[in-house]
mmCIF file of C-alpha atoms and ligand atoms in Angstrom:
data_model
loop_
_atom_site.group_PDB
_atom_site.id
_atom_site.type_symbol
_atom_site.label_atom_id
_atom_site.label_comp_id
_atom_site.label_asym_id
_atom_site.label_seq_id
_atom_site.Cartn_x
_atom_site.Cartn_y
_atom_site.Cartn_z
ATOM 1 C CA MET A 10 -21.951 29.260 -226.835
ATOM 2 C CA GLN A 11 -19.720 26.408 -228.100
ATOM 3 C CA PRO A 12 -21.313 22.951 -227.609
ATOM 4 C CA ARG A 13 -18.422 21.879 -225.393
ATOM 5 C CA ARG A 14 -18.710 24.969 -223.251
ATOM 6 C CA LEU A 15 -22.450 24.429 -223.090
ATOM 7 C CA THR A 16 -21.907 20.861 -221.894
ATOM 8 C CA LEU A 17 -19.490 22.103 -219.281
ATOM 9 C CA ALA A 18 -21.920 24.778 -218.163
ATOM 10 C CA LEU A 19 -24.712 22.237 -217.930
ATOM 11 C CA ALA A 20 -22.513 19.838 -216.013
ATOM 12 C CA ALA A 21 -21.609 22.600 -213.604
ATOM 13 C CA ALA A 22 -25.265 23.558 -213.210
ATOM 14 C CA CYS A 23 -26.218 19.928 -212.525
ATOM 15 C CA ALA A 24 -23.410 19.472 -210.026
ATOM 16 C CA PHE A 25 -24.485 22.666 -208.341
ATOM 17 C CA SER A 26 -28.130 21.632 -208.197
ATOM 18 C CA LEU A 27 -27.398 18.127 -206.897
ATOM 19 C CA PRO A 28 -27.680 18.961 -203.180
ATOM 20 C CA ALA A 29 -31.234 20.162 -203.791
ATOM 21 C CA PHE A 30 -32.186 16.590 -204.676
ATOM 22 C CA ALA A 31 -29.883 14.520 -202.530
ATOM 23 C CA GLY A 32 -30.039 15.324 -198.878
ATOM 24 C CA THR A 33 -28.957 13.904 -195.579
ATOM 25 C CA VAL A 34 -31.815 12.233 -193.795
ATOM 26 C CA GLU A 35 -31.087 12.140 -190.091
ATOM 27 C CA VAL A 36 -33.685 10.105 -188.258
ATOM 28 C CA LEU A 37 -34.049 9.753 -184.502
ATOM 29 C CA HIS A 38 -35.520 6.428 -183.348
ATOM 30 C CA TRP A 39 -35.128 3.870 -180.570
ATOM 31 C CA TRP A 40 -35.057 0.713 -182.657
ATOM 32 C CA THR A 41 -31.908 -0.946 -181.369
ATOM 33 C CA SER A 42 -32.860 -4.549 -180.443
ATOM 34 C CA GLY A 43 -32.127 -7.340 -182.954
ATOM 35 C CA GLY A 44 -35.553 -7.313 -184.637
ATOM 36 C CA GLU A 45 -35.884 -3.533 -184.425
ATOM 37 C CA ALA A 46 -32.468 -2.836 -185.956
ATOM 38 C CA LYS A 47 -33.217 -5.223 -188.816
ATOM 39 C CA SER A 48 -36.421 -3.304 -189.495
ATOM 40 C CA ALA A 49 -34.738 0.123 -189.315
ATOM 41 C CA ALA A 50 -32.080 -1.114 -191.757
ATOM 42 C CA GLU A 51 -34.815 -1.539 -194.397
ATOM 43 C CA LEU A 52 -35.697 2.140 -194.086
ATOM 44 C CA LYS A 53 -32.057 3.138 -194.455
ATOM 45 C CA LYS A 54 -31.739 0.969 -197.574
ATOM 46 C CA MET A 55 -34.774 2.542 -199.237
ATOM 47 C CA ILE A 56 -33.752 6.105 -198.388
ATOM 48 C CA GLU A 57 -30.291 5.469 -199.811
ATOM 49 C CA ALA A 58 -31.844 3.981 -202.953
ATOM 50 C CA LYS A 59 -33.457 7.408 -203.490
ATOM 51 C CA GLY A 60 -29.991 8.975 -203.525
ATOM 52 C CA HIS A 61 -30.035 10.412 -199.999
ATOM 53 C CA THR A 62 -27.556 9.857 -197.202
ATOM 54 C CA TRP A 63 -28.944 8.132 -194.114
ATOM 55 C CA LYS A 64 -27.713 9.465 -190.789
ATOM 56 C CA ASP A 65 -28.724 7.100 -188.034
ATOM 57 C CA PHE A 66 -29.711 8.767 -184.761
ATOM 58 C CA ALA A 67 -30.542 5.702 -182.677
ATOM 59 C CA VAL A 68 -31.042 6.206 -178.946
ATOM 60 C CA ALA A 69 -31.140 2.889 -177.073
ATOM 61 C CA GLY A 70 -33.896 2.313 -174.526
ATOM 62 C CA GLY A 71 -37.129 0.421 -175.165
ATOM 63 C CA GLY A 72 -40.349 2.420 -175.063
ATOM 64 C CA GLY A 73 -38.501 5.592 -176.112
ATOM 65 C CA ASP A 74 -38.102 7.486 -172.801
ATOM 66 C CA ASN A 75 -34.371 8.091 -173.431
ATOM 67 C CA ALA A 76 -34.980 9.052 -177.048
ATOM 68 C CA MET A 77 -37.488 11.737 -176.041
ATOM 69 C CA THR A 78 -35.009 13.325 -173.620
ATOM 70 C CA VAL A 79 -32.296 13.451 -176.274
ATOM 71 C CA LEU A 80 -34.717 14.838 -178.865
ATOM 72 C CA LYS A 81 -35.690 17.752 -176.622
ATOM 73 C CA THR A 82 -32.034 18.729 -176.176
ATOM 74 C CA ARG A 83 -31.402 18.680 -179.913
ATOM 75 C CA VAL A 84 -34.455 20.764 -180.760
ATOM 76 C CA VAL A 85 -33.788 23.289 -178.000
ATOM 77 C CA SER A 86 -30.270 23.769 -179.365
ATOM 78 C CA GLY A 87 -31.818 24.664 -182.745
ATOM 79 C CA ASN A 88 -30.489 21.596 -184.519
ATOM 80 C CA PRO A 89 -33.351 19.131 -185.006
ATOM 81 C CA PRO A 90 -32.980 15.963 -187.072
ATOM 82 C CA VAL A 91 -35.033 15.616 -190.264
ATOM 83 C CA ALA A 92 -37.461 13.240 -188.543
ATOM 84 C CA ALA A 93 -38.033 11.722 -185.125
ATOM 85 C CA GLN A 94 -40.038 8.788 -183.806
ATOM 86 C CA VAL A 95 -42.819 10.516 -181.862
ATOM 87 C CA LYS A 96 -46.364 9.246 -181.469
ATOM 88 C CA GLY A 97 -49.868 9.863 -180.204
ATOM 89 C CA PRO A 98 -50.855 13.137 -178.495
ATOM 90 C CA ALA A 99 -47.182 14.175 -178.261
ATOM 91 C CA ILE A 100 -47.357 14.928 -182.009
ATOM 92 C CA GLN A 101 -49.730 17.806 -181.192
ATOM 93 C CA GLU A 102 -47.428 19.008 -178.412
ATOM 94 C CA TRP A 103 -44.486 19.252 -180.833
ATOM 95 C CA ALA A 104 -46.626 20.896 -183.510
ATOM 96 C CA ALA A 105 -47.790 23.512 -181.011
ATOM 97 C CA GLU A 106 -44.119 24.446 -180.446
ATOM 98 C CA GLY A 107 -44.055 25.549 -184.106
ATOM 99 C CA VAL A 108 -41.000 23.472 -184.991
ATOM 100 C CA LEU A 109 -42.590 20.967 -187.372
ATOM 101 C CA ALA A 110 -42.855 21.056 -191.146
ATOM 102 C CA ASN A 111 -46.057 20.088 -192.879
ATOM 103 C CA LEU A 112 -46.228 17.287 -195.390
ATOM 104 C CA ASP A 113 -48.956 18.853 -197.562
ATOM 105 C CA ASN A 114 -47.101 18.325 -200.852
ATOM 106 C CA VAL A 115 -46.548 14.623 -200.469
ATOM 107 C CA SER A 116 -49.756 13.845 -198.586
ATOM 108 C CA LYS A 117 -51.907 15.531 -201.245
ATOM 109 C CA ALA A 118 -49.995 14.074 -204.192
ATOM 110 C CA GLU A 119 -50.222 10.588 -202.709
ATOM 111 C CA LYS A 120 -53.778 10.953 -201.350
ATOM 112 C CA TRP A 121 -52.945 9.956 -197.786
ATOM 113 C CA ASP A 122 -56.494 10.665 -196.663
ATOM 114 C CA SER A 123 -57.690 7.734 -198.747
ATOM 115 C CA LEU A 124 -54.792 5.444 -197.730
ATOM 116 C CA LEU A 125 -55.164 5.714 -193.954
ATOM 117 C CA PRO A 126 -57.928 4.877 -191.491
ATOM 118 C CA PRO A 127 -59.395 8.275 -190.364
ATOM 119 C CA VAL A 128 -58.618 7.478 -186.692
ATOM 120 C CA VAL A 129 -54.921 7.245 -187.647
ATOM 121 C CA ALA A 130 -54.920 10.214 -190.041
ATOM 122 C CA ASN A 131 -56.358 12.522 -187.356
ATOM 123 C CA VAL A 132 -53.499 11.779 -184.975
ATOM 124 C CA MET A 133 -50.967 12.657 -187.711
ATOM 125 C CA LYS A 134 -52.538 16.047 -188.494
ATOM 126 C CA HIS A 135 -52.239 19.413 -186.790
ATOM 127 C CA LYS A 136 -54.857 21.997 -187.772
ATOM 128 C CA GLY A 137 -55.699 19.931 -190.841
ATOM 129 C CA HIS A 138 -52.109 19.480 -192.077
ATOM 130 C CA TYR A 139 -50.110 16.270 -191.890
ATOM 131 C CA VAL A 140 -47.083 16.867 -189.648
ATOM 132 C CA ALA A 141 -46.279 13.191 -189.114
ATOM 133 C CA VAL A 142 -46.249 10.008 -191.117
ATOM 134 C CA PRO A 143 -47.422 6.712 -189.578
ATOM 135 C CA VAL A 144 -45.298 3.584 -189.873
ATOM 136 C CA ASN A 145 -47.358 0.679 -188.583
ATOM 137 C CA VAL A 146 -49.913 -0.638 -186.121
ATOM 138 C CA HIS A 147 -48.548 -2.545 -183.142
ATOM 139 C CA ARG A 148 -50.853 -4.507 -180.857
ATOM 140 C CA VAL A 149 -49.872 -4.366 -177.203
ATOM 141 C CA ASN A 150 -52.204 -6.829 -175.435
ATOM 142 C CA TRP A 151 -50.277 -9.983 -176.347
ATOM 143 C CA MET A 152 -48.996 -12.848 -174.256
ATOM 144 C CA TRP A 153 -45.975 -14.575 -175.837
ATOM 145 C CA ALA A 154 -45.764 -18.184 -174.732
ATOM 146 C CA ASN A 155 -43.301 -21.031 -175.056
ATOM 147 C CA PRO A 156 -45.465 -24.128 -175.741
ATOM 148 C CA GLU A 157 -42.705 -26.561 -174.676
ATOM 149 C CA VAL A 158 -42.549 -25.013 -171.217
ATOM 150 C CA PHE A 159 -46.325 -25.192 -170.812
ATOM 151 C CA LYS A 160 -46.227 -28.822 -171.944
ATOM 152 C CA LYS A 161 -43.482 -29.737 -169.469
ATOM 153 C CA ALA A 162 -45.434 -28.060 -166.663
ATOM 154 C CA GLY A 163 -48.606 -29.873 -167.721
ATOM 155 C CA VAL A 164 -50.728 -26.724 -167.992
ATOM 156 C CA GLN A 165 -52.509 -24.700 -170.676
ATOM 157 C CA PRO A 166 -51.848 -20.987 -171.207
ATOM 158 C CA PRO A 167 -54.236 -19.024 -168.939
ATOM 159 C CA LYS A 168 -57.297 -17.443 -170.551
ATOM 160 C CA SER A 169 -58.351 -15.332 -167.576
ATOM 161 C CA TRP A 170 -56.531 -13.507 -164.774
ATOM 162 C CA ASP A 171 -58.519 -15.539 -162.240
ATOM 163 C CA GLU A 172 -56.820 -18.767 -163.330
ATOM 164 C CA PHE A 173 -53.393 -17.154 -163.760
ATOM 165 C CA ASP A 174 -52.009 -17.672 -160.254
ATOM 166 C CA ALA A 175 -52.587 -21.438 -160.246
ATOM 167 C CA VAL A 176 -51.092 -21.884 -163.744
ATOM 168 C CA ALA A 177 -48.025 -19.764 -162.956
ATOM 169 C CA THR A 178 -47.442 -21.648 -159.700
ATOM 170 C CA LYS A 179 -47.405 -24.971 -161.558
ATOM 171 C CA ILE A 180 -44.914 -23.611 -164.079
ATOM 172 C CA GLU A 181 -42.610 -22.575 -161.228
ATOM 173 C CA LYS A 182 -42.953 -25.976 -159.563
ATOM 174 C CA ALA A 183 -41.774 -27.517 -162.852
ATOM 175 C CA GLY A 184 -38.596 -25.414 -162.574
ATOM 176 C CA PHE A 185 -39.310 -22.502 -164.934
ATOM 177 C CA ILE A 186 -39.784 -18.768 -164.533
ATOM 178 C CA ALA A 187 -43.471 -18.068 -165.120
ATOM 179 C CA VAL A 188 -43.276 -14.460 -166.344
ATOM 180 C CA ALA A 189 -40.274 -12.987 -168.161
ATOM 181 C CA HIS A 190 -40.196 -9.293 -167.356
ATOM 182 C CA GLY A 191 -37.879 -6.324 -167.380
ATOM 183 C CA GLY A 192 -38.378 -3.992 -164.417
ATOM 184 C CA GLN A 193 -38.478 -0.657 -166.268
ATOM 185 C CA PRO A 194 -41.369 1.798 -165.868
ATOM 186 C CA TRP A 195 -42.668 1.426 -169.428
ATOM 187 C CA GLN A 196 -42.577 -2.376 -169.206
ATOM 188 C CA ASP A 197 -44.397 -2.321 -165.844
ATOM 189 C CA ASN A 198 -47.079 -0.199 -167.507
ATOM 190 C CA THR A 199 -47.262 -2.513 -170.512
ATOM 191 C CA VAL A 200 -48.162 -5.392 -168.191
ATOM 192 C CA PHE A 201 -50.551 -3.282 -166.138
ATOM 193 C CA GLU A 202 -52.540 -2.021 -169.100
ATOM 194 C CA SER A 203 -53.203 -5.580 -170.311
ATOM 195 C CA ILE A 204 -54.312 -6.503 -166.798
ATOM 196 C CA ALA A 205 -56.628 -3.481 -166.540
ATOM 197 C CA LEU A 206 -58.132 -4.299 -169.927
ATOM 198 C CA GLY A 207 -58.599 -7.965 -169.046
ATOM 199 C CA VAL A 208 -60.063 -7.264 -165.606
ATOM 200 C CA GLY A 209 -62.360 -4.387 -166.583
ATOM 201 C CA GLY A 210 -63.005 -4.716 -170.330
ATOM 202 C CA PRO A 211 -62.666 -2.009 -173.017
ATOM 203 C CA ALA A 212 -65.478 0.284 -171.776
ATOM 204 C CA TYR A 213 -63.920 0.508 -168.306
ATOM 205 C CA TYR A 214 -60.424 0.894 -169.813
ATOM 206 C CA ASN A 215 -61.629 3.788 -171.951
ATOM 207 C CA LYS A 216 -63.263 5.570 -169.054
ATOM 208 C CA ALA A 217 -60.448 5.037 -166.570
ATOM 209 C CA PHE A 218 -57.302 5.275 -168.695
ATOM 210 C CA VAL A 219 -58.275 7.254 -171.788
ATOM 211 C CA LYS A 220 -60.848 9.728 -170.430
ATOM 212 C CA LEU A 221 -59.279 9.596 -166.941
ATOM 213 C CA ASP A 222 -62.767 9.717 -165.434
ATOM 214 C CA PRO A 223 -62.332 9.943 -161.619
ATOM 215 C CA ALA A 224 -65.337 7.689 -160.907
ATOM 216 C CA ALA A 225 -63.953 4.931 -163.122
ATOM 217 C CA ILE A 226 -60.463 5.277 -161.629
ATOM 218 C CA ASN A 227 -61.827 5.283 -158.100
ATOM 219 C CA SER A 228 -63.673 1.988 -158.513
ATOM 220 C CA PRO A 229 -63.397 -1.608 -157.259
ATOM 221 C CA THR A 230 -62.280 -2.569 -160.783
ATOM 222 C CA THR A 231 -59.097 -0.499 -160.484
ATOM 223 C CA ILE A 232 -58.456 -2.021 -157.056
ATOM 224 C CA LYS A 233 -58.838 -5.458 -158.641
ATOM 225 C CA ALA A 234 -56.466 -4.482 -161.459
ATOM 226 C CA PHE A 235 -53.766 -3.461 -158.957
ATOM 227 C CA ASP A 236 -54.385 -6.591 -156.843
ATOM 228 C CA THR A 237 -53.909 -8.643 -160.007
ATOM 229 C CA LEU A 238 -50.692 -6.795 -160.856
ATOM 230 C CA ARG A 239 -49.418 -7.606 -157.352
ATOM 231 C CA MET A 240 -50.221 -11.284 -157.950
ATOM 232 C CA VAL A 241 -48.498 -11.321 -161.374
ATOM 233 C CA ARG A 242 -45.477 -9.491 -159.904
ATOM 234 C CA LYS A 243 -44.974 -12.464 -157.590
ATOM 235 C CA HIS A 244 -44.365 -14.670 -160.637
ATOM 236 C CA MET A 245 -41.485 -12.579 -162.024
ATOM 237 C CA ASP A 246 -37.884 -13.531 -161.234
ATOM 238 C CA LYS A 247 -35.603 -11.639 -158.842
ATOM 239 C CA ASP A 248 -33.245 -10.503 -161.621
ATOM 240 C CA MET A 249 -35.890 -8.499 -163.422
ATOM 241 C CA PRO A 250 -34.962 -4.957 -162.223
ATOM 242 C CA GLY A 251 -33.647 -2.928 -165.153
ATOM 243 C CA ARG A 252 -33.694 -5.846 -167.616
ATOM 244 C CA ASP A 253 -34.271 -4.827 -171.245
ATOM 245 C CA TRP A 254 -37.481 -6.102 -172.823
ATOM 246 C CA ASN A 255 -35.690 -8.038 -175.554
ATOM 247 C CA LEU A 256 -33.663 -9.961 -172.966
ATOM 248 C CA ALA A 257 -36.949 -10.946 -171.355
ATOM 249 C CA THR A 258 -38.155 -12.100 -174.778
ATOM 250 C CA SER A 259 -34.980 -14.219 -175.096
ATOM 251 C CA MET A 260 -35.932 -15.997 -171.873
ATOM 252 C CA VAL A 261 -39.144 -17.168 -173.537
ATOM 253 C CA ILE A 262 -37.295 -17.998 -176.779
ATOM 254 C CA ASN A 263 -34.708 -20.090 -174.879
ATOM 255 C CA GLY A 264 -37.269 -21.907 -172.749
ATOM 256 C CA LYS A 265 -36.184 -20.389 -169.417
ATOM 257 C CA ALA A 266 -39.529 -18.685 -168.978
ATOM 258 C CA ALA A 267 -43.081 -19.560 -169.977
ATOM 259 C CA MET A 268 -44.482 -16.192 -171.047
ATOM 260 C CA GLN A 269 -44.025 -12.469 -171.533
ATOM 261 C CA PHE A 270 -46.575 -9.653 -171.720
ATOM 262 C CA MET A 271 -45.323 -7.370 -174.443
ATOM 263 C CA GLY A 272 -46.427 -5.689 -177.671
ATOM 264 C CA ASP A 273 -45.771 -7.453 -180.949
ATOM 265 C CA TRP A 274 -42.342 -5.894 -181.447
ATOM 266 C CA ALA A 275 -41.454 -9.007 -179.372
ATOM 267 C CA LYS A 276 -42.380 -11.017 -182.456
ATOM 268 C CA GLY A 277 -39.532 -9.244 -184.255
ATOM 269 C CA GLU A 278 -37.158 -10.944 -181.789
ATOM 270 C CA PHE A 279 -38.705 -14.390 -182.317
ATOM 271 C CA ALA A 280 -38.516 -13.848 -186.085
ATOM 272 C CA ALA A 281 -34.896 -12.653 -185.959
ATOM 273 C CA ALA A 282 -34.069 -15.843 -184.001
ATOM 274 C CA GLY A 283 -35.641 -17.921 -186.802
ATOM 275 C CA LYS A 284 -38.592 -19.064 -184.663
ATOM 276 C CA VAL A 285 -41.903 -20.068 -186.194
ATOM 277 C CA PRO A 286 -45.242 -18.931 -184.708
ATOM 278 C CA GLY A 287 -47.611 -21.736 -183.748
ATOM 279 C CA LYS A 288 -44.693 -24.145 -183.445
ATOM 280 C CA ASP A 289 -41.826 -22.562 -181.480
ATOM 281 C CA TYR A 290 -43.917 -19.885 -179.815
ATOM 282 C CA LEU A 291 -47.530 -18.814 -179.414
ATOM 283 C CA CYS A 292 -49.012 -15.349 -179.795
ATOM 284 C CA LEU A 293 -52.062 -15.275 -177.538
ATOM 285 C CA ALA A 294 -54.221 -12.422 -176.347
ATOM 286 C CA ALA A 295 -53.372 -11.488 -172.751
ATOM 287 C CA PRO A 296 -55.884 -13.133 -170.372
ATOM 288 C CA GLY A 297 -59.391 -11.732 -170.718
ATOM 289 C CA THR A 298 -58.543 -9.512 -173.709
ATOM 290 C CA ALA A 299 -59.323 -11.740 -176.707
ATOM 291 C CA ASN A 300 -61.957 -9.335 -178.029
ATOM 292 C CA ALA A 301 -59.942 -6.190 -177.503
ATOM 293 C CA PHE A 302 -56.959 -4.561 -179.179
ATOM 294 C CA THR A 303 -54.668 -1.993 -177.551
ATOM 295 C CA PHE A 304 -53.132 -0.139 -180.465
ATOM 296 C CA ASN A 305 -49.745 1.542 -180.614
ATOM 297 C CA ILE A 306 -48.947 3.378 -183.832
ATOM 298 C CA ASP A 307 -45.338 4.289 -184.521
ATOM 299 C CA SER A 308 -44.902 7.492 -186.469
ATOM 300 C CA PHE A 309 -42.315 10.090 -187.407
ATOM 301 C CA ILE A 310 -42.731 13.821 -186.994
ATOM 302 C CA VAL A 311 -40.767 15.943 -189.476
ATOM 303 C CA PHE A 312 -39.000 19.156 -188.566
ATOM 304 C CA ALA A 313 -38.863 22.452 -190.435
ATOM 305 C CA GLN A 314 -35.299 22.801 -191.749
ATOM 306 C CA LYS A 315 -33.331 26.026 -191.874
ATOM 307 C CA ASN A 316 -32.287 25.665 -195.535
ATOM 308 C CA LYS A 317 -35.966 25.087 -196.464
ATOM 309 C CA ASP A 318 -34.991 22.210 -198.765
ATOM 310 C CA MET A 319 -37.761 19.791 -197.968
ATOM 311 C CA LYS A 320 -37.164 17.353 -200.825
ATOM 312 C CA ALA A 321 -35.376 14.820 -198.640
ATOM 313 C CA THR A 322 -38.087 15.147 -195.980
ATOM 314 C CA GLY A 323 -40.811 14.529 -198.563
ATOM 315 C CA ASP A 324 -38.955 11.518 -199.971
ATOM 316 C CA PHE A 325 -38.559 10.138 -196.458
ATOM 317 C CA ALA A 326 -42.282 10.453 -195.702
ATOM 318 C CA SER A 327 -43.281 9.002 -199.060
ATOM 319 C CA THR A 328 -40.982 6.003 -198.513
ATOM 320 C CA VAL A 329 -42.399 5.280 -195.055
ATOM 321 C CA LEU A 330 -45.939 5.013 -196.384
ATOM 322 C CA SER A 331 -45.018 3.179 -199.601
ATOM 323 C CA THR A 332 -46.331 -0.354 -200.079
ATOM 324 C CA PRO A 333 -42.873 -1.980 -200.500
ATOM 325 C CA PHE A 334 -41.626 -0.427 -197.259
ATOM 326 C CA GLN A 335 -44.799 -1.273 -195.324
ATOM 327 C CA GLU A 336 -44.481 -4.880 -196.491
ATOM 328 C CA VAL A 337 -40.855 -5.544 -195.568
ATOM 329 C CA PHE A 338 -40.611 -3.332 -192.494
ATOM 330 C CA ASN A 339 -43.672 -4.731 -190.772
ATOM 331 C CA GLN A 340 -42.716 -8.341 -191.457
ATOM 332 C CA ASN A 341 -39.486 -7.721 -189.566
ATOM 333 C CA LYS A 342 -40.950 -5.484 -186.881
ATOM 334 C CA GLY A 343 -43.882 -7.664 -185.794
ATOM 335 C CA SER A 344 -46.475 -4.969 -186.515
ATOM 336 C CA ILE A 345 -49.036 -4.753 -189.322
ATOM 337 C CA PRO A 346 -49.109 -2.207 -192.161
ATOM 338 C CA VAL A 347 -50.971 1.011 -191.472
ATOM 339 C CA ARG A 348 -52.152 1.405 -195.089
ATOM 340 C CA LEU A 349 -55.739 0.329 -195.629
ATOM 341 C CA GLY A 350 -56.253 -2.820 -197.677
ATOM 342 C CA HIS A 351 -52.631 -3.972 -197.602
ATOM 343 C CA ASP A 352 -52.259 -7.553 -198.928
ATOM 344 C CA MET A 353 -51.472 -9.689 -195.853
ATOM 345 C CA SER A 354 -50.853 -12.963 -197.710
ATOM 346 C CA LYS A 355 -47.101 -13.015 -197.063
ATOM 347 C CA PHE A 356 -47.440 -12.195 -193.351
ATOM 348 C CA ASP A 357 -47.367 -14.842 -190.596
ATOM 349 C CA ASP A 358 -50.393 -16.077 -188.663
ATOM 350 C CA CYS A 359 -49.890 -13.694 -185.722
ATOM 351 C CA ALA A 360 -49.910 -10.693 -188.062
ATOM 352 C CA LYS A 361 -52.966 -12.024 -189.901
ATOM 353 C CA LYS A 362 -54.738 -12.425 -186.558
ATOM 354 C CA SER A 363 -53.717 -8.936 -185.546
ATOM 355 C CA ALA A 364 -55.057 -7.500 -188.824
ATOM 356 C CA SER A 365 -58.440 -9.220 -188.495
ATOM 357 C CA ASP A 366 -58.731 -8.436 -184.765
ATOM 358 C CA PHE A 367 -57.965 -4.773 -185.532
ATOM 359 C CA VAL A 368 -60.966 -4.615 -187.850
ATOM 360 C CA ALA A 369 -63.246 -6.679 -185.567
ATOM 361 C CA SER A 370 -62.384 -4.733 -182.412
ATOM 362 C CA ASN A 371 -62.918 -1.458 -184.259
ATOM 363 C CA LYS A 372 -66.491 -2.595 -184.963
ATOM 364 C CA SER A 373 -67.184 -3.971 -181.478
ATOM 365 C CA GLY A 374 -65.758 -1.041 -179.489
ATOM 366 C CA GLY A 375 -62.786 -3.099 -178.315
ATOM 367 C CA LEU A 376 -60.165 -0.984 -180.094
ATOM 368 C CA VAL A 377 -58.429 1.148 -177.462
ATOM 369 C CA PRO A 378 -55.259 3.262 -177.400
ATOM 370 C CA SER A 379 -52.285 1.967 -175.394
ATOM 371 C CA PHE A 380 -51.593 4.302 -172.484
ATOM 372 C CA ALA A 381 -48.267 2.608 -171.759
ATOM 373 C CA HIS A 382 -47.127 3.514 -175.285
ATOM 374 C CA GLN A 383 -48.038 7.195 -175.412
ATOM 375 C CA MET A 384 -51.247 6.758 -177.401
ATOM 376 C CA ALA A 385 -53.791 7.941 -174.847
ATOM 377 C CA GLN A 386 -52.468 10.924 -172.891
ATOM 378 C CA PRO A 387 -50.398 14.079 -173.290
ATOM 379 C CA SER A 388 -46.899 13.461 -171.972
ATOM 380 C CA ALA A 389 -47.341 15.030 -168.488
ATOM 381 C CA ALA A 390 -50.309 12.793 -167.570
ATOM 382 C CA GLN A 391 -48.726 9.791 -169.259
ATOM 383 C CA GLY A 392 -45.534 10.215 -167.212
ATOM 384 C CA ALA A 393 -47.471 10.651 -163.965
ATOM 385 C CA ILE A 394 -49.530 7.488 -164.537
ATOM 386 C CA GLN A 395 -46.388 5.575 -165.458
ATOM 387 C CA ASP A 396 -44.756 6.635 -162.181
ATOM 388 C CA VAL A 397 -47.696 5.416 -160.093
ATOM 389 C CA VAL A 398 -47.753 1.971 -161.684
ATOM 390 C CA SER A 399 -44.016 1.606 -161.493
ATOM 391 C CA SER A 400 -43.767 2.673 -157.844
ATOM 392 C CA PHE A 401 -46.558 0.223 -157.040
ATOM 393 C CA MET A 402 -44.522 -2.556 -158.669
ATOM 394 C CA ASN A 403 -41.426 -1.630 -156.701
ATOM 395 C CA SER A 404 -42.852 -1.103 -153.219
ATOM 396 C CA ASN A 405 -45.421 -2.475 -150.831
ATOM 397 C CA MET A 406 -47.933 0.203 -151.774
ATOM 398 C CA SER A 407 -51.510 -0.995 -151.293
ATOM 399 C CA SER A 408 -53.946 -1.070 -154.204
ATOM 400 C CA LYS A 409 -56.050 1.561 -152.421
ATOM 401 C CA GLU A 410 -53.070 3.874 -152.154
ATOM 402 C CA ALA A 411 -52.247 3.312 -155.825
ATOM 403 C CA VAL A 412 -55.786 4.317 -156.807
ATOM 404 C CA ALA A 413 -55.465 7.528 -154.756
ATOM 405 C CA LYS A 414 -52.173 8.327 -156.506
ATOM 406 C CA LEU A 415 -53.707 7.562 -159.895
ATOM 407 C CA LEU A 416 -56.472 10.093 -159.187
ATOM 408 C CA GLU A 417 -53.769 12.704 -158.521
ATOM 409 C CA ALA A 418 -51.866 11.723 -161.688
ATOM 410 C CA ALA A 419 -55.059 12.126 -163.755
ATOM 411 C CA LYS A 420 -55.191 15.806 -162.750
ATOM 412 C CA LYS A 421 -52.003 16.389 -164.790
ATOM 413 C CA ARG A 422 -54.023 16.354 -167.966
HETATM 414 C C1 BGC B 4 -42.554 1.265 -179.907
HETATM 415 C C2 BGC B 4 -42.017 0.088 -180.693
HETATM 416 C C3 BGC B 4 -40.741 -0.403 -180.034
HETATM 417 C C4 BGC B 4 -40.983 -0.676 -178.557
HETATM 418 C C5 BGC B 4 -39.771 -1.200 -177.799
HETATM 419 C C6 BGC B 4 -42.682 0.926 -178.442
HETATM 420 O O1 BGC B 4 -43.119 2.034 -177.716
HETATM 421 O O2 BGC B 4 -43.798 1.634 -180.400
HETATM 422 O O3 BGC B 4 -41.769 0.443 -182.027
HETATM 423 O O4 BGC B 4 -40.294 -1.551 -180.710
HETATM 424 O O5 BGC B 4 -41.421 0.503 -177.917
HETATM 425 O O6 BGC B 4 -38.692 -0.369 -177.939
#
């Protein structure tokens, strides 16, 4: 063959083979608030740097309830995205449907088993194969506080739920909203799980909300947890129904409200607004939970694709777990890296505290999965528990009645 014709043939072959290397990476997620979108943009940038096309499949709605509904429709119609933000026991539910791809190639080549804490790796695997890649570790049991508001009200942030009522009342007398909240089921549950943990401690929390042990649910501690939720509810403003979580965070940022109970994705909002921890805002453990850590691990499941070209999927998964991505994404998102031994020196004080509390609580037995964020239960039980807490928040239901309904919800597992 003439050299020129050979060159042409090679060029044609390369052009033809290009799609095998460059793919379209469509990713479903629910990261649409200011801090979340900034974090997701880092993923897009890195995927594009690998030569792939990023197709954003963002479904608004904190906590991901909307995103899960949309995902089901897409998969049922036989057209799944490359990856979707799914976490906890739901990963196993999707794997059991037989629609996921495994990540054996990349996970073996990159030795994921040695990069991840075993408790995280197990959640990502189905029958011994990785079917999901973890992104981060969020801590849920935080109280975000505006120090200026506390100063003006002449009170210190509460350390226990017993002192909470008096502190919140003083804040209101000084003309502020005590608790910034958005009345949506997942946010109601986020507040309730921190209360249950603070009132009962990690051993009770594990029995009642992870194992769903009827004796632990049907106990005076659960009654006290609901009574406490009723008391905290009283300190939320009348405009809270339906409010998005990030708008509640803004109320703390702007000094309208004193505090918010929310996972550390809220820190992403403070950071995006240029606020400095320790000065403009405080990250404190929710009352009574200083020695505990409710974890919420974001992850992506990956779907089997019809054309069987899994290169883009592998590149996506490898990027998510890479050190450069873990560093920049988590600084924007408010979470901490999921890779073991990640250098935390460039992270802020809240993240450093989260990282050391993660390790300490793991040793002490205080590390517990967040039930409000799909870490503890299969989706049917999780949804049923969420409904009970949310209807309690929005009615005059007694704590005793709520416990009875919780016992029913636990049977969904
Ligand atoms: C997710 C976070 C997200 C938050 C609010 C949580 O369930 O884990 O990544 O920022 O919901 O949307």
